[in-house]
Coordinates of C-alpha atoms in Angstrom, one line a residue:
L1 CA 95.1 30.4 -41.6
R2 CA 96.7 27.9 -39.3
L3 CA 98.4 28.9 -36.1
F4 CA 100.6 26.4 -34.1
A5 CA 101.7 26.5 -30.5
S6 CA 103.6 23.8 -28.6
D7 CA 104.4 23.0 -25.0
P8 CA 107.0 20.2 -25.2
M9 CA 107.5 20.1 -21.4
H10 CA 103.9 19.0 -20.9
G11 CA 103.4 17.2 -24.2
I12 CA 100.6 19.5 -25.6
D13 CA 100.3 20.9 -29.1
L14 CA 97.6 23.5 -29.9
E15 CA 96.5 24.4 -33.4
H16 CA 94.1 27.2 -34.4
Q17 CA 92.4 27.0 -37.8
L18 CA 90.7 30.1 -39.2
S19 CA 88.9 30.3 -42.5
L20 CA 86.7 33.0 -44.1
A21 CA 83.8 32.1 -46.4
A22 CA 84.1 33.9 -49.7
D23 CA 80.3 33.9 -50.2
S24 CA 79.4 35.5 -46.9
D25 CA 82.6 36.7 -45.0
V26 CA 81.5 34.4 -42.1
L27 CA 84.6 33.3 -40.2
Q28 CA 84.9 29.7 -39.0
A29 CA 87.3 29.1 -36.1
V30 CA 88.5 25.8 -34.6
A31 CA 91.0 24.9 -31.9
I32 CA 92.7 21.4 -31.9
V33 CA 94.6 20.0 -29.0
T34 CA 97.0 17.0 -29.4
N35 CA 98.5 14.9 -26.7
T36 CA 102.2 14.6 -27.7
G37 CA 103.2 13.3 -24.2
T38 CA 103.5 9.7 -22.9
T39 CA 100.6 9.7 -20.4
T40 CA 96.9 10.4 -20.6
L41 CA 95.9 14.0 -20.9
S42 CA 92.7 15.1 -19.2
I43 CA 90.9 17.9 -21.0
D44 CA 88.5 19.8 -18.7
H45 CA 88.3 23.1 -20.6
L46 CA 88.9 23.8 -24.3
T47 CA 87.7 26.9 -26.0
A48 CA 87.4 27.8 -29.6
P49 CA 89.8 30.6 -30.6
F50 CA 89.2 33.8 -28.6
L51 CA 87.9 36.5 -30.9
P52 CA 88.7 40.1 -30.0
I53 CA 86.0 42.8 -30.1
P54 CA 86.4 46.5 -30.4
H55 CA 85.8 49.0 -27.7
H56 CA 82.6 50.5 -29.3
A57 CA 80.9 47.1 -29.3
D58 CA 79.2 48.0 -26.0
M59 CA 75.8 46.3 -26.3
I60 CA 75.4 42.5 -25.8
I61 CA 72.3 41.0 -27.5
G62 CA 71.7 37.4 -26.2
F63 CA 69.1 34.7 -26.2
E64 CA 67.0 33.2 -23.5
G65 CA 63.7 31.4 -23.3
R66 CA 61.9 28.3 -22.2
W67 CA 59.8 25.5 -23.7
A68 CA 57.3 27.0 -26.1
G69 CA 59.0 30.3 -25.8
E70 CA 62.4 29.9 -27.4
F71 CA 64.8 32.5 -29.0
Q72 CA 63.7 35.5 -26.9
T73 CA 66.3 38.3 -27.2
Y74 CA 67.6 40.5 -24.4
R75 CA 70.0 43.5 -24.4
Q76 CA 72.6 44.3 -21.8
T77 CA 75.2 47.0 -21.7
R78 CA 78.7 45.5 -21.8
G79 CA 80.4 46.6 -18.6
A80 CA 83.8 46.0 -16.9
A81 CA 82.8 42.4 -16.0
D82 CA 82.4 39.0 -17.6
H83 CA 79.0 38.1 -19.2
V84 CA 78.7 34.3 -19.0
R85 CA 75.9 31.9 -20.0
E86 CA 76.2 28.1 -19.4
N87 CA 74.0 25.2 -20.6
R88 CA 74.2 21.8 -19.0
R89 CA 71.1 20.2 -20.4
G90 CA 72.8 17.8 -22.8
R91 CA 71.2 19.4 -25.8
T92 CA 71.3 22.9 -27.3
S93 CA 68.5 23.9 -24.9
H94 CA 65.4 26.1 -25.0
D95 CA 66.9 28.7 -22.7
N96 CA 70.6 29.1 -23.7
F97 CA 70.9 29.2 -27.5
P98 CA 74.7 29.0 -28.2
G99 CA 74.9 32.4 -29.9
L100 CA 75.1 36.1 -29.2
M101 CA 75.5 39.4 -30.9
L102 CA 77.4 42.5 -30.0
A103 CA 76.5 46.0 -31.3
A104 CA 77.3 49.6 -31.0
S105 CA 74.8 51.3 -28.8
A106 CA 73.2 53.2 -31.7
T107 CA 72.9 50.1 -33.9
G108 CA 69.4 49.1 -35.1
E109 CA 68.0 46.5 -37.4
S110 CA 69.3 48.2 -40.5
G111 CA 72.1 50.5 -39.5
G112 CA 75.3 50.5 -37.4
D113 CA 78.0 48.0 -36.6
A114 CA 77.1 44.5 -35.4
W115 CA 79.0 41.3 -34.7
G116 CA 77.5 37.8 -34.4
F117 CA 78.9 34.6 -32.9
H118 CA 77.5 31.1 -32.9
L119 CA 79.0 27.8 -31.6
G120 CA 77.9 24.9 -33.9
W121 CA 77.4 22.4 -31.2
S122 CA 74.3 20.4 -30.0
G123 CA 75.2 19.8 -26.4
N124 CA 76.5 21.5 -23.2
H125 CA 78.2 24.8 -23.8
R126 CA 79.6 27.9 -22.3
L127 CA 79.5 31.4 -23.8
A128 CA 81.3 34.5 -22.4
V129 CA 82.0 38.1 -23.3
N130 CA 85.2 38.9 -21.3
S131 CA 85.7 42.6 -20.7
L132 CA 89.2 43.3 -19.1
S133 CA 90.1 46.2 -16.9
D134 CA 92.6 47.5 -19.4
G135 CA 89.8 48.0 -22.0
R136 CA 90.4 44.9 -24.1
A137 CA 87.5 42.5 -24.7
H138 CA 86.8 39.2 -26.4
V139 CA 84.2 36.5 -27.1
V140 CA 84.8 33.0 -25.8
M141 CA 82.8 30.0 -26.8
E142 CA 83.3 26.3 -26.0
A143 CA 81.7 22.9 -25.6
L144 CA 81.3 22.5 -21.9
Y145 CA 83.1 19.3 -20.8
L146 CA 82.1 17.6 -17.5
P147 CA 84.8 16.5 -15.1
G148 CA 86.7 13.5 -16.5
E149 CA 84.7 13.4 -19.7
V150 CA 87.5 13.9 -22.2
Q151 CA 90.7 11.8 -21.8
L152 CA 93.3 11.9 -24.6
L153 CA 95.7 9.0 -24.9
P154 CA 99.2 9.7 -26.3
G155 CA 98.9 10.7 -29.9
E156 CA 95.1 11.5 -29.7
N157 CA 93.6 14.9 -30.4
I158 CA 90.3 16.7 -30.0
A159 CA 88.8 19.6 -31.9
T160 CA 86.4 22.2 -30.6
P161 CA 83.1 22.7 -32.4
V162 CA 83.2 25.3 -35.1
L163 CA 82.8 28.9 -33.9
Y164 CA 81.0 31.0 -36.6
A165 CA 81.5 34.8 -36.5
G166 CA 80.3 37.6 -38.7
F167 CA 80.3 41.4 -38.9
S168 CA 78.0 43.9 -40.6
A169 CA 78.2 47.7 -40.9
S170 CA 74.5 47.5 -41.9
G171 CA 73.0 46.6 -38.6
L172 CA 71.5 43.3 -37.4
N173 CA 69.8 42.7 -40.7
G174 CA 73.1 42.7 -42.5
L175 CA 74.5 40.3 -39.9
S176 CA 71.6 37.9 -40.3
Q177 CA 71.9 38.0 -44.1
A178 CA 75.6 37.1 -43.9
F179 CA 74.7 34.0 -41.8
H180 CA 71.8 33.1 -44.1
H181 CA 74.0 33.4 -47.1
H182 CA 76.6 31.2 -45.4
L183 CA 74.1 28.4 -44.7
R184 CA 72.7 28.5 -48.2
A185 CA 76.1 28.2 -49.7
R186 CA 77.1 25.1 -47.8
P187 CA 77.6 22.0 -49.9
Q188 CA 75.0 20.0 -47.9
A189 CA 72.4 22.7 -48.6
G190 CA 72.7 22.0 -52.3
R191 CA 70.9 18.7 -52.1
L192 CA 67.6 20.5 -51.6
A193 CA 68.4 23.7 -53.5
K194 CA 66.4 22.8 -56.6
K195 CA 63.4 21.3 -54.7
P196 CA 60.7 23.5 -53.2
R197 CA 60.3 22.9 -49.5
P198 CA 57.0 20.9 -49.3
V199 CA 54.1 22.3 -47.2
H200 CA 53.6 19.9 -44.3
F201 CA 50.5 18.4 -42.7
N202 CA 51.5 17.1 -39.3
S203 CA 49.2 14.8 -37.3
W204 CA 50.2 15.7 -33.8
E205 CA 47.8 18.4 -32.8
A206 CA 45.0 16.8 -34.8
V207 CA 44.9 13.3 -33.1
Y208 CA 47.8 13.1 -30.6
F209 CA 48.1 9.5 -29.5
N210 CA 44.6 8.5 -30.7
H211 CA 45.6 6.9 -33.9
D212 CA 42.8 5.5 -36.2
P213 CA 43.9 4.6 -39.7
A214 CA 40.5 5.7 -41.1
V215 CA 40.7 9.1 -39.4
L216 CA 44.2 9.6 -40.6
A217 CA 43.3 8.6 -44.1
A218 CA 40.5 11.2 -44.0
L219 CA 42.9 13.8 -42.7
A220 CA 45.3 13.0 -45.6
T221 CA 42.5 13.5 -48.1
R222 CA 41.6 16.9 -46.6
A223 CA 45.3 17.9 -46.3
A224 CA 45.9 17.2 -50.0
A225 CA 42.7 19.2 -50.9
I226 CA 44.0 22.3 -49.2
G227 CA 47.4 22.0 -50.8
A228 CA 49.7 20.1 -48.4
E229 CA 52.6 18.3 -50.1
R230 CA 53.9 16.1 -47.2
F231 CA 52.0 14.2 -44.6
V232 CA 53.9 13.6 -41.4
L233 CA 52.6 10.8 -39.1
D234 CA 53.6 12.0 -35.6
D235 CA 54.0 10.1 -32.3
G236 CA 51.7 7.2 -31.6
W237 CA 52.2 4.7 -34.5
F238 CA 54.5 2.1 -32.8
V239 CA 54.1 -0.8 -30.4
G240 CA 52.3 0.1 -27.2
R241 CA 52.2 3.8 -27.8
R242 CA 48.8 4.9 -26.6
S243 CA 50.3 7.5 -24.3
D244 CA 53.8 8.8 -23.4
R245 CA 54.2 6.1 -20.8
A246 CA 55.3 3.2 -23.1
G247 CA 56.8 2.1 -26.3
L248 CA 59.8 4.3 -26.9
G249 CA 62.7 2.1 -28.1
D250 CA 60.4 -0.4 -29.8
W251 CA 60.4 1.0 -33.4
R252 CA 57.9 -1.5 -34.8
V253 CA 54.5 -0.6 -36.2
D254 CA 51.7 -1.3 -33.8
R255 CA 49.7 -4.0 -35.6
S256 CA 46.8 -3.8 -33.1
V257 CA 46.2 -0.3 -34.6
Y258 CA 47.6 -0.6 -38.1
L259 CA 46.4 -4.1 -38.9
D260 CA 48.2 -4.2 -42.3
G261 CA 51.1 -2.0 -41.2
L262 CA 51.7 1.5 -42.5
G263 CA 51.4 0.5 -46.1
P264 CA 47.7 1.3 -46.7
L265 CA 48.0 4.8 -45.1
I266 CA 51.2 5.5 -47.1
A267 CA 49.5 4.4 -50.3
Q268 CA 46.7 6.8 -49.5
V269 CA 49.1 9.6 -48.9
T270 CA 51.3 9.0 -51.9
G271 CA 48.3 8.4 -54.1
L272 CA 47.1 11.9 -53.2
G273 CA 50.4 13.3 -54.5
M274 CA 52.0 13.9 -51.1
E275 CA 55.2 12.6 -49.6
F276 CA 55.1 10.6 -46.4
G277 CA 57.1 11.4 -43.2
L278 CA 57.4 9.7 -39.9
W279 CA 58.1 10.9 -36.3
V280 CA 60.8 9.1 -34.3
E281 CA 62.6 9.7 -31.0
P282 CA 65.6 7.4 -31.3
E283 CA 67.6 8.6 -28.3
M284 CA 64.9 7.8 -25.8
V285 CA 63.4 4.7 -24.2
N286 CA 60.5 4.1 -21.9
P287 CA 61.0 1.7 -19.0
D288 CA 57.8 0.1 -20.2
S289 CA 59.3 -1.2 -23.5
D290 CA 60.8 -4.4 -24.8
L291 CA 64.2 -2.6 -25.4
Y292 CA 64.6 -1.5 -21.8
R293 CA 63.5 -4.8 -20.4
A294 CA 66.2 -6.5 -22.6
H295 CA 68.9 -3.8 -22.0
P296 CA 68.4 -1.7 -18.9
D297 CA 72.1 -1.0 -18.9
W298 CA 71.9 0.9 -22.2
V299 CA 70.6 4.1 -20.5
L300 CA 72.5 7.0 -19.2
A301 CA 72.7 6.8 -15.4
T302 CA 74.7 7.8 -12.4
P303 CA 74.3 4.9 -10.0
P304 CA 73.6 4.7 -7.1
A305 CA 71.7 7.9 -7.6
P306 CA 68.1 7.2 -8.6
Q307 CA 66.9 8.3 -12.1
L308 CA 64.9 11.5 -12.3
D309 CA 61.9 10.7 -14.3
F310 CA 60.6 13.0 -17.0
R311 CA 57.9 12.2 -19.5
H312 CA 58.2 8.6 -18.4
Q313 CA 61.4 8.2 -20.5
L314 CA 65.1 7.7 -20.1
V315 CA 68.0 8.6 -22.4
L316 CA 69.9 5.9 -24.3
D317 CA 73.7 6.1 -24.3
F318 CA 74.5 7.0 -27.9
G319 CA 78.2 7.0 -27.0
R320 CA 78.0 3.1 -27.1
E321 CA 78.5 1.5 -30.5
E322 CA 76.1 -1.4 -29.8
V323 CA 73.3 1.1 -28.9
R324 CA 73.9 3.1 -32.1
N325 CA 73.9 0.0 -34.2
H326 CA 70.7 -1.3 -32.7
I327 CA 68.8 2.0 -33.2
Y328 CA 70.3 2.5 -36.7
S329 CA 69.1 -1.0 -37.7
A330 CA 65.6 -0.3 -36.4
L331 CA 65.4 2.9 -38.4
V332 CA 66.8 1.4 -41.6
A333 CA 64.2 -1.5 -41.3
L334 CA 61.5 1.1 -41.5
L335 CA 63.1 3.0 -44.4
E336 CA 63.5 -0.2 -46.4
E337 CA 60.0 -1.5 -45.7
Y338 CA 58.2 1.8 -46.5
P339 CA 58.7 4.7 -48.9
I340 CA 59.5 7.2 -46.1
S341 CA 61.0 10.4 -47.4
Y342 CA 61.2 12.3 -44.2
L343 CA 62.0 11.7 -40.5
K344 CA 61.0 14.0 -37.8
W345 CA 63.8 13.3 -35.2
D346 CA 62.7 14.4 -31.8
M347 CA 64.3 14.5 -28.3
N348 CA 61.9 15.3 -25.5
R349 CA 64.0 15.5 -22.4
D350 CA 67.2 16.9 -21.1
I351 CA 70.2 14.6 -20.1
S352 CA 70.1 14.9 -16.3
H353 CA 72.1 11.8 -15.7
P354 CA 75.1 12.0 -18.1
G355 CA 76.9 9.0 -16.9
G356 CA 77.8 6.0 -19.1
G357 CA 78.7 2.4 -18.5
C358 CA 82.3 3.4 -18.2
G359 CA 81.6 5.3 -15.0
N360 CA 82.5 8.7 -16.5
A361 CA 80.3 11.5 -17.8
V362 CA 79.5 10.9 -21.5
A363 CA 77.3 13.9 -22.5
T364 CA 79.8 14.9 -25.2
A365 CA 80.1 11.3 -26.5
H366 CA 76.3 11.2 -26.7
V367 CA 76.2 14.2 -29.0
A368 CA 79.0 12.7 -31.1
G369 CA 77.0 9.5 -31.3
V370 CA 73.9 11.3 -32.5
Y371 CA 76.0 13.0 -35.2
A372 CA 77.4 9.6 -36.2
I373 CA 74.0 8.1 -36.8
L374 CA 72.7 11.1 -38.7
D375 CA 75.9 11.2 -40.8
R376 CA 75.4 7.5 -41.6
L377 CA 71.7 8.0 -42.5
R378 CA 72.6 10.9 -44.8
L379 CA 75.3 8.8 -46.5
E380 CA 73.4 5.6 -46.9
H381 CA 69.9 7.1 -47.4
P382 CA 70.5 10.5 -49.0
Q383 CA 66.9 10.8 -50.3
V384 CA 65.5 11.0 -46.7
E385 CA 65.2 14.5 -45.3
I386 CA 65.5 14.9 -41.5
E387 CA 64.0 17.4 -39.1
S388 CA 65.7 18.4 -35.9
C389 CA 63.1 18.6 -33.1
A390 CA 63.7 18.7 -29.3
S391 CA 60.4 19.6 -27.7
G392 CA 60.4 22.4 -30.2
G393 CA 63.6 24.4 -30.6
G394 CA 65.7 22.7 -28.0
R395 CA 68.3 21.5 -30.6
A396 CA 68.8 24.3 -33.1
D397 CA 72.4 25.0 -34.1
Y398 CA 74.7 24.7 -37.0
G399 CA 76.1 21.4 -35.8
I400 CA 72.8 19.6 -36.0
L401 CA 71.9 21.6 -39.2
A402 CA 74.9 20.2 -40.9
R403 CA 73.1 16.8 -40.7
T404 CA 69.4 17.8 -40.9
D405 CA 67.2 19.8 -43.3
R406 CA 64.7 21.5 -41.0
I407 CA 64.4 22.7 -37.5
W408 CA 61.1 22.6 -35.5
T409 CA 61.2 26.1 -34.1
S410 CA 58.9 25.7 -31.1
D411 CA 56.1 23.6 -29.8
S412 CA 54.0 26.8 -29.5
N413 CA 51.9 27.3 -32.6
D414 CA 50.4 30.5 -31.1
A415 CA 50.8 33.0 -33.9
L416 CA 51.5 36.0 -31.7
D417 CA 54.0 34.1 -29.6
R418 CA 55.6 32.9 -32.8
L419 CA 56.4 36.4 -33.9
A420 CA 59.0 36.9 -31.2
I421 CA 60.2 33.2 -31.5
Q422 CA 60.7 33.4 -35.2
S423 CA 62.3 36.9 -35.0
G424 CA 64.9 35.6 -32.6
F425 CA 65.4 32.4 -34.7
S426 CA 65.9 34.5 -37.8
H427 CA 69.1 36.2 -36.5
F428 CA 71.1 33.0 -37.4
F429 CA 68.7 30.8 -39.5
P430 CA 67.0 31.5 -42.8
A431 CA 63.2 30.9 -43.4
E432 CA 63.5 27.7 -45.4
V433 CA 64.8 25.7 -42.3
M434 CA 62.3 27.3 -39.9
G435 CA 59.4 24.9 -39.3
S436 CA 56.3 27.1 -38.9
H437 CA 52.8 25.6 -38.7
V438 CA 49.2 26.9 -38.7
G439 CA 47.9 25.5 -35.4
P440 CA 44.3 25.2 -34.0
S441 CA 42.2 27.8 -32.3
P442 CA 42.2 27.8 -29.3
C443 CA 46.0 27.3 -29.3
H444 CA 47.0 24.1 -27.5
T445 CA 49.8 25.7 -25.5
T446 CA 48.3 29.1 -24.7
G447 CA 44.6 28.7 -25.1
R448 CA 44.4 31.9 -27.1
R449 CA 41.9 32.2 -29.9
L450 CA 43.3 33.8 -33.1
S451 CA 41.8 34.2 -36.5
M452 CA 42.8 31.9 -39.4
A453 CA 44.0 34.9 -41.3
L454 CA 46.5 35.8 -38.6
R455 CA 47.7 32.2 -38.1
V456 CA 48.3 31.8 -41.8
A457 CA 50.2 35.1 -42.1
T458 CA 52.6 34.1 -39.4
A459 CA 53.3 30.6 -40.6
L460 CA 53.6 31.7 -44.2
F461 CA 57.1 33.1 -43.7
G462 CA 58.9 29.9 -42.8
H463 CA 58.8 26.3 -44.0
M464 CA 55.1 26.3 -43.8
G465 CA 52.9 23.5 -42.4
V466 CA 49.5 22.7 -40.9
E467 CA 49.0 21.0 -37.5
L468 CA 45.3 20.9 -36.6
D469 CA 42.2 18.7 -37.0
L470 CA 41.0 19.7 -40.5
R471 CA 37.7 17.9 -39.8
R472 CA 36.8 20.7 -37.3
L473 CA 37.3 23.6 -39.6
D474 CA 34.3 25.4 -41.1
T475 CA 34.1 26.1 -44.8
A476 CA 35.3 29.7 -44.4
D477 CA 38.4 28.7 -42.5
T478 CA 39.1 25.8 -44.8
M479 CA 39.0 28.1 -47.8
M480 CA 41.1 30.7 -46.0
L481 CA 43.8 28.1 -45.1
A482 CA 43.9 26.8 -48.7
A483 CA 44.3 30.3 -50.0
G484 CA 47.1 30.9 -47.6
I485 CA 48.9 27.8 -48.7
A486 CA 48.5 28.8 -52.3
L487 CA 49.9 32.2 -51.5
H488 CA 52.9 30.7 -49.8
K489 CA 53.6 28.4 -52.8
S490 CA 53.3 31.4 -55.2
H491 CA 56.0 33.3 -53.3
R492 CA 58.0 30.3 -51.9
A493 CA 61.1 30.9 -53.9
L494 CA 61.2 34.5 -52.7
I495 CA 60.6 33.5 -49.0
H496 CA 63.1 30.8 -49.1
G497 CA 65.8 32.6 -51.1
G498 CA 65.4 36.3 -50.4
D499 CA 67.0 38.6 -47.9
L500 CA 65.2 39.0 -44.6
V501 CA 64.8 42.5 -43.3
R502 CA 63.4 43.0 -39.8
L503 CA 62.0 46.5 -39.5
D504 CA 62.4 48.7 -36.4
T505 CA 58.9 49.1 -35.0
A506 CA 57.2 49.9 -31.7
A507 CA 56.5 47.0 -29.3
D508 CA 52.9 46.8 -30.4
T509 CA 53.8 46.0 -34.0
N510 CA 55.9 43.4 -35.8
A511 CA 57.1 44.0 -39.4
I512 CA 59.4 42.1 -41.7
A513 CA 60.2 42.1 -45.4
I514 CA 61.7 39.5 -47.6
I515 CA 63.4 41.1 -50.6
A516 CA 64.7 39.4 -53.8
K517 CA 68.4 39.6 -54.2
D518 CA 68.0 41.8 -57.3
R519 CA 65.6 44.1 -55.4
S520 CA 62.9 43.5 -58.1
E521 CA 60.2 42.3 -55.6
A522 CA 59.5 41.8 -52.0
L523 CA 56.9 40.7 -49.5
L524 CA 56.1 43.0 -46.6
S525 CA 54.4 41.6 -43.5
L526 CA 52.9 43.9 -40.8
T527 CA 51.2 42.5 -37.7
V528 CA 49.4 44.6 -35.1
I529 CA 49.9 42.8 -31.8
T530 CA 48.1 45.2 -29.4
Q531 CA 46.3 48.5 -29.7
A532 CA 48.6 51.4 -30.6
R533 CA 48.9 54.3 -28.2
G534 CA 48.2 56.8 -31.0
Y535 CA 45.2 56.8 -33.2
F536 CA 47.2 56.9 -36.5
P537 CA 49.8 54.2 -37.0
A538 CA 53.4 55.5 -37.2
P539 CA 55.0 55.5 -40.7
L540 CA 56.8 52.2 -41.4
R541 CA 60.3 53.0 -42.8
L542 CA 61.4 50.2 -44.9
A543 CA 65.0 49.1 -45.7
G544 CA 66.9 47.2 -48.3
F545 CA 65.1 48.4 -51.4
D546 CA 66.5 49.9 -54.6
P547 CA 66.1 53.7 -54.0
A548 CA 65.9 54.4 -57.7
A549 CA 63.2 51.8 -58.4
R550 CA 59.4 52.4 -58.6
Y551 CA 57.4 49.7 -56.8
R552 CA 53.8 48.7 -57.3
I553 CA 52.4 47.8 -53.9
T554 CA 49.5 45.3 -53.9
P555 CA 47.8 43.8 -50.8
V556 CA 47.9 40.0 -51.0
W557 CA 46.7 39.0 -47.5
P558 CA 44.1 38.7 -46.2
P559 CA 42.1 38.0 -49.3
Q560 CA 40.0 41.0 -50.6
F561 CA 41.7 43.4 -48.2
P562 CA 40.2 46.9 -49.0
L563 CA 43.4 48.7 -50.1
A564 CA 44.0 49.8 -53.7
P565 CA 47.4 49.1 -55.3
F566 CA 49.7 52.1 -55.4
I567 CA 53.1 53.0 -56.8
V568 CA 55.9 54.6 -54.8
T569 CA 59.7 54.9 -55.1
G570 CA 62.1 52.8 -53.1
E571 CA 63.7 56.1 -51.9
L572 CA 60.5 57.3 -50.4
L573 CA 59.8 54.0 -48.7
M574 CA 63.1 54.1 -47.0
L575 CA 63.5 57.8 -46.2
I576 CA 59.9 58.7 -45.3
G577 CA 58.1 55.4 -45.0
W578 CA 54.7 54.1 -45.6
R579 CA 51.8 54.8 -43.2
P580 CA 49.8 51.6 -42.9
P581 CA 46.0 51.7 -42.5
I582 CA 44.4 51.5 -39.1
L583 CA 44.2 47.8 -38.1
P584 CA 42.7 46.2 -35.1
P585 CA 44.9 44.2 -32.7
E586 CA 45.8 40.7 -33.7
T587 CA 45.6 41.5 -37.4
A588 CA 48.2 40.9 -40.1
L589 CA 48.5 42.5 -43.5
I590 CA 50.9 41.3 -46.3
L591 CA 51.8 43.4 -49.3
H592 CA 53.6 42.4 -52.5
L593 CA 56.1 45.0 -53.9
A594 CA 57.1 44.6 -57.5
S595 CA 59.4 47.0 -59.4
I596 CA 57.9 48.4 -62.6

């Protein structure tokens, strides 16, 4: 549906484009403004189409968070006032994900009316729920333009990012499943549809900047032995990169560390049957780098204000074609020299000085420049998969996901923290794009010591990976990790293609199920976070199963869990529920359900 409006007196045309996806009923809405006048038109504020919401949508469910604590949900009763969230960090951000849900007050995970809204944009944004005094209400979403940032010459136009919206009468789970189905049906998702998502080994929390080719080769051997299918060499491989103080921008292999380049390590990795991936942070530059010394004017800045230093790095102006061409050439040189099948694209700081060489704010142009490079990489090197990382989940949205294949969900690998992070993430994103790693104990971000069984159980329900020093594992943990990876692989098609159901539980418990589309099988994960108030656990009422089917329920994790298989109907599971065994805190149990 296309709606047109025109203001000939001021020379402005407005077009609204609305389309409904047949596979998911997800609405896509875009607004386009054209300057039909004879002078420059300044656009300071342009929203995607306003979407009305009904009176009984009285609960706002939003997202907040921080670094290593993304996608935390909050609930707020919708009153007779505006609910507004703004992000001015230059990237999607850790604390203001560009999405929200509305629900009727009685709506739960698996019942009641729910509406979801997401702006597919990777930069500054503004979200609002406007509740008017006459009872009407609507959702407003937009890319947030800084003053003077968007100037349209006569004949030029600008389109908003796509606003995605969905509705479910089956609670928040139905809403999530609609968004998941929509993402899985996109044409760009088809390029990976027939290939299992490889289990990762990532070098970061194993060695950090202390790169030693012999150590990395040994880690590769151990990673292959436990079942890893892709080895990702993280930060520290390029010129001068012995810490975070130098090297960004100089995307050449450090020959003082890798005497013969990356070739020997890659040969070791591929010889073990794994793919090779490489970490890059193309948008950033250290002042201590050859690139910055040659082109100090290529960074975003607001002179004469001094730069605010963060992580010893500055942001390159990707709105400038010469900057994009230089970075693209450096990346392509690596891809042409080495058989790299995967790029982990990181962005480790906010854009706090969004000024370009033109003297205007260019935060929007920077995001467009990032999109342009990623689009070019996808077109000219379609075999290379790309991960969106921004200090964890700081750039997670449908705009970046249209150009990438995986999102690094959070820099926290703490399995208990990850339960809430991954639950929030799952409202809009399916498991196969959710990077989820088994980290070390103690956890590097929280210091918490958690069992290998729990760490595996949490990571298993995403795009699974491992990020720890395998040399430090004892035999028991090594065997447990290998068994967990094997379990993930045996159920990977279900995890990455089934319908996610979050179960309504008390705060001391987390429970999810992933159910096959034909309801023939499922995995059920139950994690006890803290000690329950009652002695006996409350019955766990499931959802989404075939009520007429009989299911054989078998424990599959942890190995040798003392629970005999049993058979029960889907109707009983959903109406009465299953009472789990008494489990100690920080324990996870995974069951496999198969119809018979």
